[in-house]
PDB file of C-alpha atoms in Angstrom:
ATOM      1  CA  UNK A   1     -41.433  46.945  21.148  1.00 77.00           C
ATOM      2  CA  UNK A   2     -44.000  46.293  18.244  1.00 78.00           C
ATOM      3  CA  UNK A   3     -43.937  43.440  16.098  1.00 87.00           C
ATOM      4  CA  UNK A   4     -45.764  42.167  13.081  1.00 91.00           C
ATOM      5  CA  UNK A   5     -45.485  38.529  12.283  1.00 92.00           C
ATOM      6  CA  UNK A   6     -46.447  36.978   9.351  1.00 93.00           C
ATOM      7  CA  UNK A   7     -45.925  33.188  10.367  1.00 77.00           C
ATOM      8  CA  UNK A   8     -45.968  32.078   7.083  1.00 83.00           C
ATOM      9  CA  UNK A   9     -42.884  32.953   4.638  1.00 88.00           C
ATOM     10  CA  UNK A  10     -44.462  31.207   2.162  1.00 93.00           C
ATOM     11  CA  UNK A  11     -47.969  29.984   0.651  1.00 95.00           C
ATOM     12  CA  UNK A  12     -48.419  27.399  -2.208  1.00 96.00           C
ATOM     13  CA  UNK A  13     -52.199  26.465  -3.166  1.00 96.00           C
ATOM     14  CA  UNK A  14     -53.943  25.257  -6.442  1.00 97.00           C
ATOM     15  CA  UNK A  15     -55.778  27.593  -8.579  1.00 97.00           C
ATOM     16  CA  UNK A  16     -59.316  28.130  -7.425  1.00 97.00           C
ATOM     17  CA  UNK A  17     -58.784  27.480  -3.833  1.00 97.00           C
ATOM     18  CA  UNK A  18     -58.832  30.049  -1.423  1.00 97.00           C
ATOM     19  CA  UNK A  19     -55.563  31.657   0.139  1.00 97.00           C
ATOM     20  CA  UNK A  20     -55.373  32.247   3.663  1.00 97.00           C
ATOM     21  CA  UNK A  21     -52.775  34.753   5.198  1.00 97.00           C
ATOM     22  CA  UNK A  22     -52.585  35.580   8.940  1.00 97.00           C
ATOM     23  CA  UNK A  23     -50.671  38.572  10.204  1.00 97.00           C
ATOM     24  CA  UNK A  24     -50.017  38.985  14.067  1.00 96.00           C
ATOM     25  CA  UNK A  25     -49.106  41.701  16.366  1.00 95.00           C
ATOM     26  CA  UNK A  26     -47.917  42.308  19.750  1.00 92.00           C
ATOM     27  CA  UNK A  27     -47.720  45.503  21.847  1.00 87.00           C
ATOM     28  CA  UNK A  28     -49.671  47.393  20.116  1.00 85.00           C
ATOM     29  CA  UNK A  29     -53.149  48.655  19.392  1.00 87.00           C
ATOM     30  CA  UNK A  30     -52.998  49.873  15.882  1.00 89.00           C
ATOM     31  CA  UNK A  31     -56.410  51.895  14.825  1.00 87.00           C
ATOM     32  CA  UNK A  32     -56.174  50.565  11.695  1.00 90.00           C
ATOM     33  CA  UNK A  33     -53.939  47.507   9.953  1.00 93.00           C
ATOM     34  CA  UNK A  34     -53.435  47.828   5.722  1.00 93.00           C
ATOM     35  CA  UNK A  35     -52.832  45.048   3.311  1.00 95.00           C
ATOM     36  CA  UNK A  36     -50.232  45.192   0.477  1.00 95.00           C
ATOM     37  CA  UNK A  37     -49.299  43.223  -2.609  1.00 96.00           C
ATOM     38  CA  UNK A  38     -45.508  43.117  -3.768  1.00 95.00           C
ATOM     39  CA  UNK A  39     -44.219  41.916  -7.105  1.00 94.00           C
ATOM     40  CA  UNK A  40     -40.864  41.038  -7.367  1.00 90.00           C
ATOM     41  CA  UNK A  41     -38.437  44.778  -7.751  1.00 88.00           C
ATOM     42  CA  UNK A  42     -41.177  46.400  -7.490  1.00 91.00           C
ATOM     43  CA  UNK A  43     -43.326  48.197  -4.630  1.00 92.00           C
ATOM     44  CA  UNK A  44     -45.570  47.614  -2.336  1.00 93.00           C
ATOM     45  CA  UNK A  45     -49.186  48.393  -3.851  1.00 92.00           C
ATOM     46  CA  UNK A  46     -52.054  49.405  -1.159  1.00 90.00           C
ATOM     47  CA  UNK A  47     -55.265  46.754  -1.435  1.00 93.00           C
ATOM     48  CA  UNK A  48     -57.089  46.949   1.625  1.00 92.00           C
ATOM     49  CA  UNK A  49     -57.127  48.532   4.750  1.00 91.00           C
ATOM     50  CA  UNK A  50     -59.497  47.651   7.974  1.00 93.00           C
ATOM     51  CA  UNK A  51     -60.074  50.153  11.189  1.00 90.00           C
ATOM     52  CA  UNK A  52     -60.142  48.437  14.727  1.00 90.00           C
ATOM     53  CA  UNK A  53     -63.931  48.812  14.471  1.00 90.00           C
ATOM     54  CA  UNK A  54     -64.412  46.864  11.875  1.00 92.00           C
ATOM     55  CA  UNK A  55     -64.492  42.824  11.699  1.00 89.00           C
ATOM     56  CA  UNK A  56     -64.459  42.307   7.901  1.00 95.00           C
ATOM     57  CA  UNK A  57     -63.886  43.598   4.813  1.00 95.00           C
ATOM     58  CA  UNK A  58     -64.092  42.721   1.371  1.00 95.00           C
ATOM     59  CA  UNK A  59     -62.802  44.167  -1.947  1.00 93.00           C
ATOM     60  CA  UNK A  60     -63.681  41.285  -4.810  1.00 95.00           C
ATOM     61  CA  UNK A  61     -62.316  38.574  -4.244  1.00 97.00           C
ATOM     62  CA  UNK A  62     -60.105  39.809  -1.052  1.00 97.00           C
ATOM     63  CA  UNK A  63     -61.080  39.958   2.254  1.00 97.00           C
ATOM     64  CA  UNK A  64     -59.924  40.910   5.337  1.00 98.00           C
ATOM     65  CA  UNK A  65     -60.902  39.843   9.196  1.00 97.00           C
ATOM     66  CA  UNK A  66     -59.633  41.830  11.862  1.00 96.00           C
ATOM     67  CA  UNK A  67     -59.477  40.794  15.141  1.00 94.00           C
ATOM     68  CA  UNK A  68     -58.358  43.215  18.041  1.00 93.00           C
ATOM     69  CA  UNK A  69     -58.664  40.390  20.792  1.00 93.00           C
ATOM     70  CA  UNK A  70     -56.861  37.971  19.367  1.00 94.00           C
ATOM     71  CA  UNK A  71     -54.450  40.854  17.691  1.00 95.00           C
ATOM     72  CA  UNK A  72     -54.557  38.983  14.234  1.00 96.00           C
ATOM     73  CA  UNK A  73     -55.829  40.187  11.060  1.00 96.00           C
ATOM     74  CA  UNK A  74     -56.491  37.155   7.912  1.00 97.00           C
ATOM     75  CA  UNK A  75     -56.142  38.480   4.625  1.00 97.00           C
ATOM     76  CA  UNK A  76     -58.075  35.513   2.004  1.00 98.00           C
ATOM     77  CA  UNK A  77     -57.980  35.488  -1.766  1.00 98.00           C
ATOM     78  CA  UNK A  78     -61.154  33.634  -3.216  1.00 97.00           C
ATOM     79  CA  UNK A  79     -61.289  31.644  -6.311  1.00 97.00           C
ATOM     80  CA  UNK A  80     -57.246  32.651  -6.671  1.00 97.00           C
ATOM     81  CA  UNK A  81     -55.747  32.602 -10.005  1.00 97.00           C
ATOM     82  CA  UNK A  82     -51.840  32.387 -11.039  1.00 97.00           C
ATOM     83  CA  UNK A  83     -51.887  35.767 -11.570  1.00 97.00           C
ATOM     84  CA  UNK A  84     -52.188  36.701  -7.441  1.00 98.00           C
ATOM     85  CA  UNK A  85     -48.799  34.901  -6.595  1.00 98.00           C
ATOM     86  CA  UNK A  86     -47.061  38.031  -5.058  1.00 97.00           C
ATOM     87  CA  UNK A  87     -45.923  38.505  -1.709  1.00 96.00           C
ATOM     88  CA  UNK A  88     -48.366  39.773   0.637  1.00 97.00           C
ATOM     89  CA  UNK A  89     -47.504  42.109   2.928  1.00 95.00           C
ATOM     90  CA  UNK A  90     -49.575  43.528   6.273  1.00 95.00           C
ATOM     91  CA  UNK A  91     -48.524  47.255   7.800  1.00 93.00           C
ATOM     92  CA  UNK A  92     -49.553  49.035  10.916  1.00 92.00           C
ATOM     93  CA  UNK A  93     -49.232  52.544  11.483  1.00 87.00           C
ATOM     94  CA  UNK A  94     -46.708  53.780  13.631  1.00 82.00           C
ATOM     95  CA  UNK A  95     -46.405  57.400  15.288  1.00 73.00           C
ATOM     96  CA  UNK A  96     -48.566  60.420  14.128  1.00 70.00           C
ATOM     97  CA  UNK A  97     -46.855  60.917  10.598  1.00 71.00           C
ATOM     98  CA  UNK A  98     -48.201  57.884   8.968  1.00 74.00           C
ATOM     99  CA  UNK A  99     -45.623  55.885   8.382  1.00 80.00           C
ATOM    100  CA  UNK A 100     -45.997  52.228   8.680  1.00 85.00           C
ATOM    101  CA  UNK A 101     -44.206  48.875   9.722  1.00 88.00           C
ATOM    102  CA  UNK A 102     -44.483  46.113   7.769  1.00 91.00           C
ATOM    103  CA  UNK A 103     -44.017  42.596   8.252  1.00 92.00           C
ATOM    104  CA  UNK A 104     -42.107  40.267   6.385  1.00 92.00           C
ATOM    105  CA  UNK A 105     -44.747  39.496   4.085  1.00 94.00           C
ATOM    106  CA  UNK A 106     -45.917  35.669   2.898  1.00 95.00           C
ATOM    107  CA  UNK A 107     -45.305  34.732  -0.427  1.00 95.00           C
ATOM    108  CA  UNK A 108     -48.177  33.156  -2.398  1.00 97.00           C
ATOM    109  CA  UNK A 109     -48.065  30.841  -5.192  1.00 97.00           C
ATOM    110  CA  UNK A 110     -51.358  29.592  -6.835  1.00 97.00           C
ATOM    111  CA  UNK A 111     -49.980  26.842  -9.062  1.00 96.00           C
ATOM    112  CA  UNK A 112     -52.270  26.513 -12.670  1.00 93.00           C
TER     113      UNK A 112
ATOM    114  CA  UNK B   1     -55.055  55.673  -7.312  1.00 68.00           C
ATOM    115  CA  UNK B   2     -51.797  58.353  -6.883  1.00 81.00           C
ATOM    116  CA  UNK B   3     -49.214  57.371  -8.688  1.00 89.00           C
ATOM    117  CA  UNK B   4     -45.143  58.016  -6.947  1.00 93.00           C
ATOM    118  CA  UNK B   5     -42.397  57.796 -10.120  1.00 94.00           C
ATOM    119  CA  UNK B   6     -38.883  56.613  -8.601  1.00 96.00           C
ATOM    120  CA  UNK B   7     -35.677  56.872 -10.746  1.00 96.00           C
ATOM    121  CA  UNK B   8     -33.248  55.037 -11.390  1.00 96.00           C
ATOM    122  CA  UNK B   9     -35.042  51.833 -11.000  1.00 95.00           C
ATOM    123  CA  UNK B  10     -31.807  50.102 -10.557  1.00 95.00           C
ATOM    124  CA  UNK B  11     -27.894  51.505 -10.756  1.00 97.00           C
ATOM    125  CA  UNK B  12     -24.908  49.805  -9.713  1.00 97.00           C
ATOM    126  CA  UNK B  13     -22.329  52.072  -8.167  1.00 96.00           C
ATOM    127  CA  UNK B  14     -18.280  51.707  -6.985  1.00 97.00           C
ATOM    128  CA  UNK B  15     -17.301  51.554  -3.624  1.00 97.00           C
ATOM    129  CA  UNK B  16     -16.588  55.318  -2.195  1.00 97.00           C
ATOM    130  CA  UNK B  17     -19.253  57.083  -4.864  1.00 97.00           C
ATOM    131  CA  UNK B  18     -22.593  58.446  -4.286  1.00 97.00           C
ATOM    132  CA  UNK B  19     -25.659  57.609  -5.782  1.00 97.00           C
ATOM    133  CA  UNK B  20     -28.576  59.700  -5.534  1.00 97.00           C
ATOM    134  CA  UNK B  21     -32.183  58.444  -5.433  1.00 97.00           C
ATOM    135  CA  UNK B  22     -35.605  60.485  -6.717  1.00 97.00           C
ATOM    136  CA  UNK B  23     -38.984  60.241  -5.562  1.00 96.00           C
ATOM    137  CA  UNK B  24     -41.227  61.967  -7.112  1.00 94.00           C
ATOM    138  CA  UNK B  25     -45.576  62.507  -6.669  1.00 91.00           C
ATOM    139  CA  UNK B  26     -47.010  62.794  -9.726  1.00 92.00           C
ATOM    140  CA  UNK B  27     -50.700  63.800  -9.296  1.00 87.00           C
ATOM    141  CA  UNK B  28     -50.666  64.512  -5.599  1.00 86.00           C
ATOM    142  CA  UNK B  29     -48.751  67.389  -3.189  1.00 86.00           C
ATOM    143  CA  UNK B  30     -46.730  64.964  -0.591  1.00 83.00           C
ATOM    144  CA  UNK B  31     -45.979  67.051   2.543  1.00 82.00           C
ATOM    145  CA  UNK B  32     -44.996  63.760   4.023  1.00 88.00           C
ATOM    146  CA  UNK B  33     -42.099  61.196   2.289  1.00 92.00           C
ATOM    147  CA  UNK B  34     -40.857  57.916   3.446  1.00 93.00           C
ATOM    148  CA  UNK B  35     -37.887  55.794   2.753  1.00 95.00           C
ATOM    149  CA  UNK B  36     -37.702  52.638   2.998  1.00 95.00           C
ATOM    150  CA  UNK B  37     -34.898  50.005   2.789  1.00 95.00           C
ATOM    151  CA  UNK B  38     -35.479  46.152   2.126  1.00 93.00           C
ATOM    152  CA  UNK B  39     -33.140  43.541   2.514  1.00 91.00           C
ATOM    153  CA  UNK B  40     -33.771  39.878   0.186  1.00 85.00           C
ATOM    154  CA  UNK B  41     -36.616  38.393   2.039  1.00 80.00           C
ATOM    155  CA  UNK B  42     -36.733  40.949   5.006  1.00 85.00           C
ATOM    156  CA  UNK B  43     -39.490  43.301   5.524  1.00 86.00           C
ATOM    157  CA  UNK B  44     -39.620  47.038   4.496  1.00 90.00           C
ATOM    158  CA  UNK B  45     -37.536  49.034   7.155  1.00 91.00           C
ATOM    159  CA  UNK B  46     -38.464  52.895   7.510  1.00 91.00           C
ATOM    160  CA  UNK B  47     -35.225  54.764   7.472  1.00 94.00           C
ATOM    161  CA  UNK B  48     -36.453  58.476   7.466  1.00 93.00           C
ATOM    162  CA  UNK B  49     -39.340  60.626   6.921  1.00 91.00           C
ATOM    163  CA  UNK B  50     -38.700  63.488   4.817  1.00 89.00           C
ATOM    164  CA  UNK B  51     -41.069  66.540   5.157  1.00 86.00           C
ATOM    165  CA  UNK B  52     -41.172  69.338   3.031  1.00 85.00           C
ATOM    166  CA  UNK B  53     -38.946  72.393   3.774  1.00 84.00           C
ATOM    167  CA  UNK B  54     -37.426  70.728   6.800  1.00 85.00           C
ATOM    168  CA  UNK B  55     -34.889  68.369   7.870  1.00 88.00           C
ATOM    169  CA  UNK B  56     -35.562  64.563   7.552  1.00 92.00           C
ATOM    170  CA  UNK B  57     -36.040  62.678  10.543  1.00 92.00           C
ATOM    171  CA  UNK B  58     -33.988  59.800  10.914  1.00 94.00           C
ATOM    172  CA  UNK B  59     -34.570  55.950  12.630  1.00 92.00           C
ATOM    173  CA  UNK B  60     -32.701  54.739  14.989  1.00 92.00           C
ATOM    174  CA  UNK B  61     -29.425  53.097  13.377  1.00 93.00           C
ATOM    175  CA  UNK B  62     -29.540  55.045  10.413  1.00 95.00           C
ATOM    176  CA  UNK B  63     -26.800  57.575   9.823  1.00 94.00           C
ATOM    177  CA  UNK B  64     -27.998  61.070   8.524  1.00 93.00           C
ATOM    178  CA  UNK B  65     -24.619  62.025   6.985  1.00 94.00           C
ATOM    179  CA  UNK B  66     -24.273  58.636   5.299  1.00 96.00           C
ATOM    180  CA  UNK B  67     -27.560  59.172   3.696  1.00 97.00           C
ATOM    181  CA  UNK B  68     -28.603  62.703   2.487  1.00 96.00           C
ATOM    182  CA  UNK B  69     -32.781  63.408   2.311  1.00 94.00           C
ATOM    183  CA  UNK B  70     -33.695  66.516   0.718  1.00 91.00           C
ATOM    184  CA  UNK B  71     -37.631  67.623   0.320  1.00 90.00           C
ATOM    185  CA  UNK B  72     -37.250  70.878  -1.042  1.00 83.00           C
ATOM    186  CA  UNK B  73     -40.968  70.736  -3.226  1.00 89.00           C
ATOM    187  CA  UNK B  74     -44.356  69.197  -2.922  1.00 89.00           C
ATOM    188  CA  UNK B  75     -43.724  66.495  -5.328  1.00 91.00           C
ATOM    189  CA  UNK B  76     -40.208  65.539  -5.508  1.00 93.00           C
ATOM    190  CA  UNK B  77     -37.859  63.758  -2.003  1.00 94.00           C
ATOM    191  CA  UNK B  78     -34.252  62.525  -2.852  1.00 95.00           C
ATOM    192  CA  UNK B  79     -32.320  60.321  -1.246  1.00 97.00           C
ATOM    193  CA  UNK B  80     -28.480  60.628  -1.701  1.00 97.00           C
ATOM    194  CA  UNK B  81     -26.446  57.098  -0.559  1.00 97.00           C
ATOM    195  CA  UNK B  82     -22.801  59.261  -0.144  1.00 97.00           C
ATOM    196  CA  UNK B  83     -19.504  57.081   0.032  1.00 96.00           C
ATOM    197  CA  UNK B  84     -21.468  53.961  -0.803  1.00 97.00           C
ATOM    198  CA  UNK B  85     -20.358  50.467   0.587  1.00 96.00           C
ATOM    199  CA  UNK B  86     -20.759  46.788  -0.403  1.00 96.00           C
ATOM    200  CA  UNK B  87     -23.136  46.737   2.649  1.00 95.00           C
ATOM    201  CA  UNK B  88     -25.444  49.721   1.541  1.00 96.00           C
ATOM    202  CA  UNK B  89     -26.844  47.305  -1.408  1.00 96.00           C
ATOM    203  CA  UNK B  90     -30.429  46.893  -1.133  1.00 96.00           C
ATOM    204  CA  UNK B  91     -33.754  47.755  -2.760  1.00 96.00           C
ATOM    205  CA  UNK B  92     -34.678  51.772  -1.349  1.00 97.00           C
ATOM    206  CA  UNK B  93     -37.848  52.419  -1.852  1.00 96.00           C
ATOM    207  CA  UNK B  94     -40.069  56.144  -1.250  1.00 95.00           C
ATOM    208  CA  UNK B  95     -43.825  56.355  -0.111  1.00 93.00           C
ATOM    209  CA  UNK B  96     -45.958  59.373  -0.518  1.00 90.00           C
ATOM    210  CA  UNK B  97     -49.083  59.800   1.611  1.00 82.00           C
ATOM    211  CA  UNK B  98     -52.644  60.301   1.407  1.00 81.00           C
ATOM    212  CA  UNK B  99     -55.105  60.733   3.713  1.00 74.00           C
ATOM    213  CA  UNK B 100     -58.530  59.758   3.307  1.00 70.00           C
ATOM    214  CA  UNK B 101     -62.040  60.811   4.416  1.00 66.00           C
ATOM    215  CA  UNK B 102     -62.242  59.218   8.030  1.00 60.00           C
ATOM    216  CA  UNK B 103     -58.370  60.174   8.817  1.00 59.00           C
ATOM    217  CA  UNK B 104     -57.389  56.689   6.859  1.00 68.00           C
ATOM    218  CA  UNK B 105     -54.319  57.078   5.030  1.00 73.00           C
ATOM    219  CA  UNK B 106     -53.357  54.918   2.534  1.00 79.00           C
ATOM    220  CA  UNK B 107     -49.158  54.693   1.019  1.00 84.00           C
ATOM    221  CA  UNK B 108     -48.083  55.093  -2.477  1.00 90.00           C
ATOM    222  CA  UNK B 109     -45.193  53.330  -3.574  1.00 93.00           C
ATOM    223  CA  UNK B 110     -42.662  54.496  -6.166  1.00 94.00           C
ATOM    224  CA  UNK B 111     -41.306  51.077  -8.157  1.00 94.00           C
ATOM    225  CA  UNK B 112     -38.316  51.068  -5.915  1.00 95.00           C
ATOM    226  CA  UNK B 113     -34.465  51.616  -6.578  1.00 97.00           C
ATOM    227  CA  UNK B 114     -32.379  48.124  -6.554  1.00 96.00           C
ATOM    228  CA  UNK B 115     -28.516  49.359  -5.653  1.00 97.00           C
ATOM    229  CA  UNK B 116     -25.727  47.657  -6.070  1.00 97.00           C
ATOM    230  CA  UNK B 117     -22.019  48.857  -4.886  1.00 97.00           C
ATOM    231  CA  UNK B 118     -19.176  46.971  -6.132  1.00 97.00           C
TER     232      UNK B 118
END
């Protein structure tokens, strides 16, 4: 079956430094993989997304790497501030609909 | 970007009552609805995509007569928990979709539902 991993349930780094977030699937070939942000009660909020044709992408001070081969997409935060702690959540699309699967997300915290 | 209004953001329930859950799209026509369930510190789980003038399709696991999805407009999905349990507590949470130039579609969260049955 398909699985998303996000090996990482949780991220501490000093403001400034850049956050690194790896997401990894298996059995699947996804034509596209989307980045969220999640706050605490709240939900998920799209940020990026990246088609299988595409290496890299950047938004600010996100980007994203995708990497069909190795079946891994790395989501990094540049220059990260306080206010990016939120967990971080990758999704795949699954059947012709649109929904999506999600991992477990990684939960940053850029301490001041 | 689209903005998707939930309500009640939270609501705590007794055992044996039902609860019911809105989505709604406010600047967009959603064909398409998800709902979602999360668990503390699990990932989102899909339990049913609700289309518009037809019957909800539900995952695997997830009892259809336990919880009631009706689509009956563009902008507005509900989601009815009947004969809630202790173990039906969770965050639900609706998506509306959009797709973009290129077939891309990209999710719009409402804020989420947090229930609680006592």
């Amino acid at each position: 079956s398909q699985k998303i991993e996000q090996n990482s349930e949780a991220l501490n780094i000093q403001e400034g430094k850049t956050a690194t977030l790896t997401c990894n699937y298996t059995n699947y070939s996804p034509a596209y993989l989307q980045w969220y942000r999640q706050d605490p009660g709240r939900g998920p909020v799209f940020l990026l997304l990246i088609r299988e044709n595409e290496k890299e992408k950047r938004k600010e001070r996100l980007k994203v790497t995708f990497d069909t081969t190795l079946k891994q997409s790395l989501f990094h935060i540049t220059a990260s501030q306080p206010a990016d702690s939120a967990t971080y959540l990758c999704a795949l699309p699954r059947g012709s609909q649109g929904n999506l699967i999600f991992g477990k997300g990684t939960k940053l915290s850029v301490k001041p | 970007g689209a903005v998707v209004s939930q309500h009640p953001s939270w609501v705590i329930c007794k055992s044996g009552t039902s609860v019911k859950i809105e989505c709604r799209s406010l600047d967009f026509q959603a064909t398409t609805m998800f709902w979602y369930r999360q668990f503390p510190k699990q990932s989102l789980m899909l339990m049913a995509t609700s289309n518009e003038g037809s019957k909800a399709t539900y995952e695997q696991g997830v009892e259809k007569d336990k919880f009631l999805i009706n689509h009956a407009s563009l902008t507005l999905s509900t989601l009815t928990v009947t004969s809630a349990h202790p173990e039906d507590s969770s965050f639900y949470i609706c998506s509306g979709l959009i797709v973009r130039t290129g077939m891309n579609t990209e999710a719009f969260f409402g804020q989420g539902t947090r229930l609680t049955v006592v």
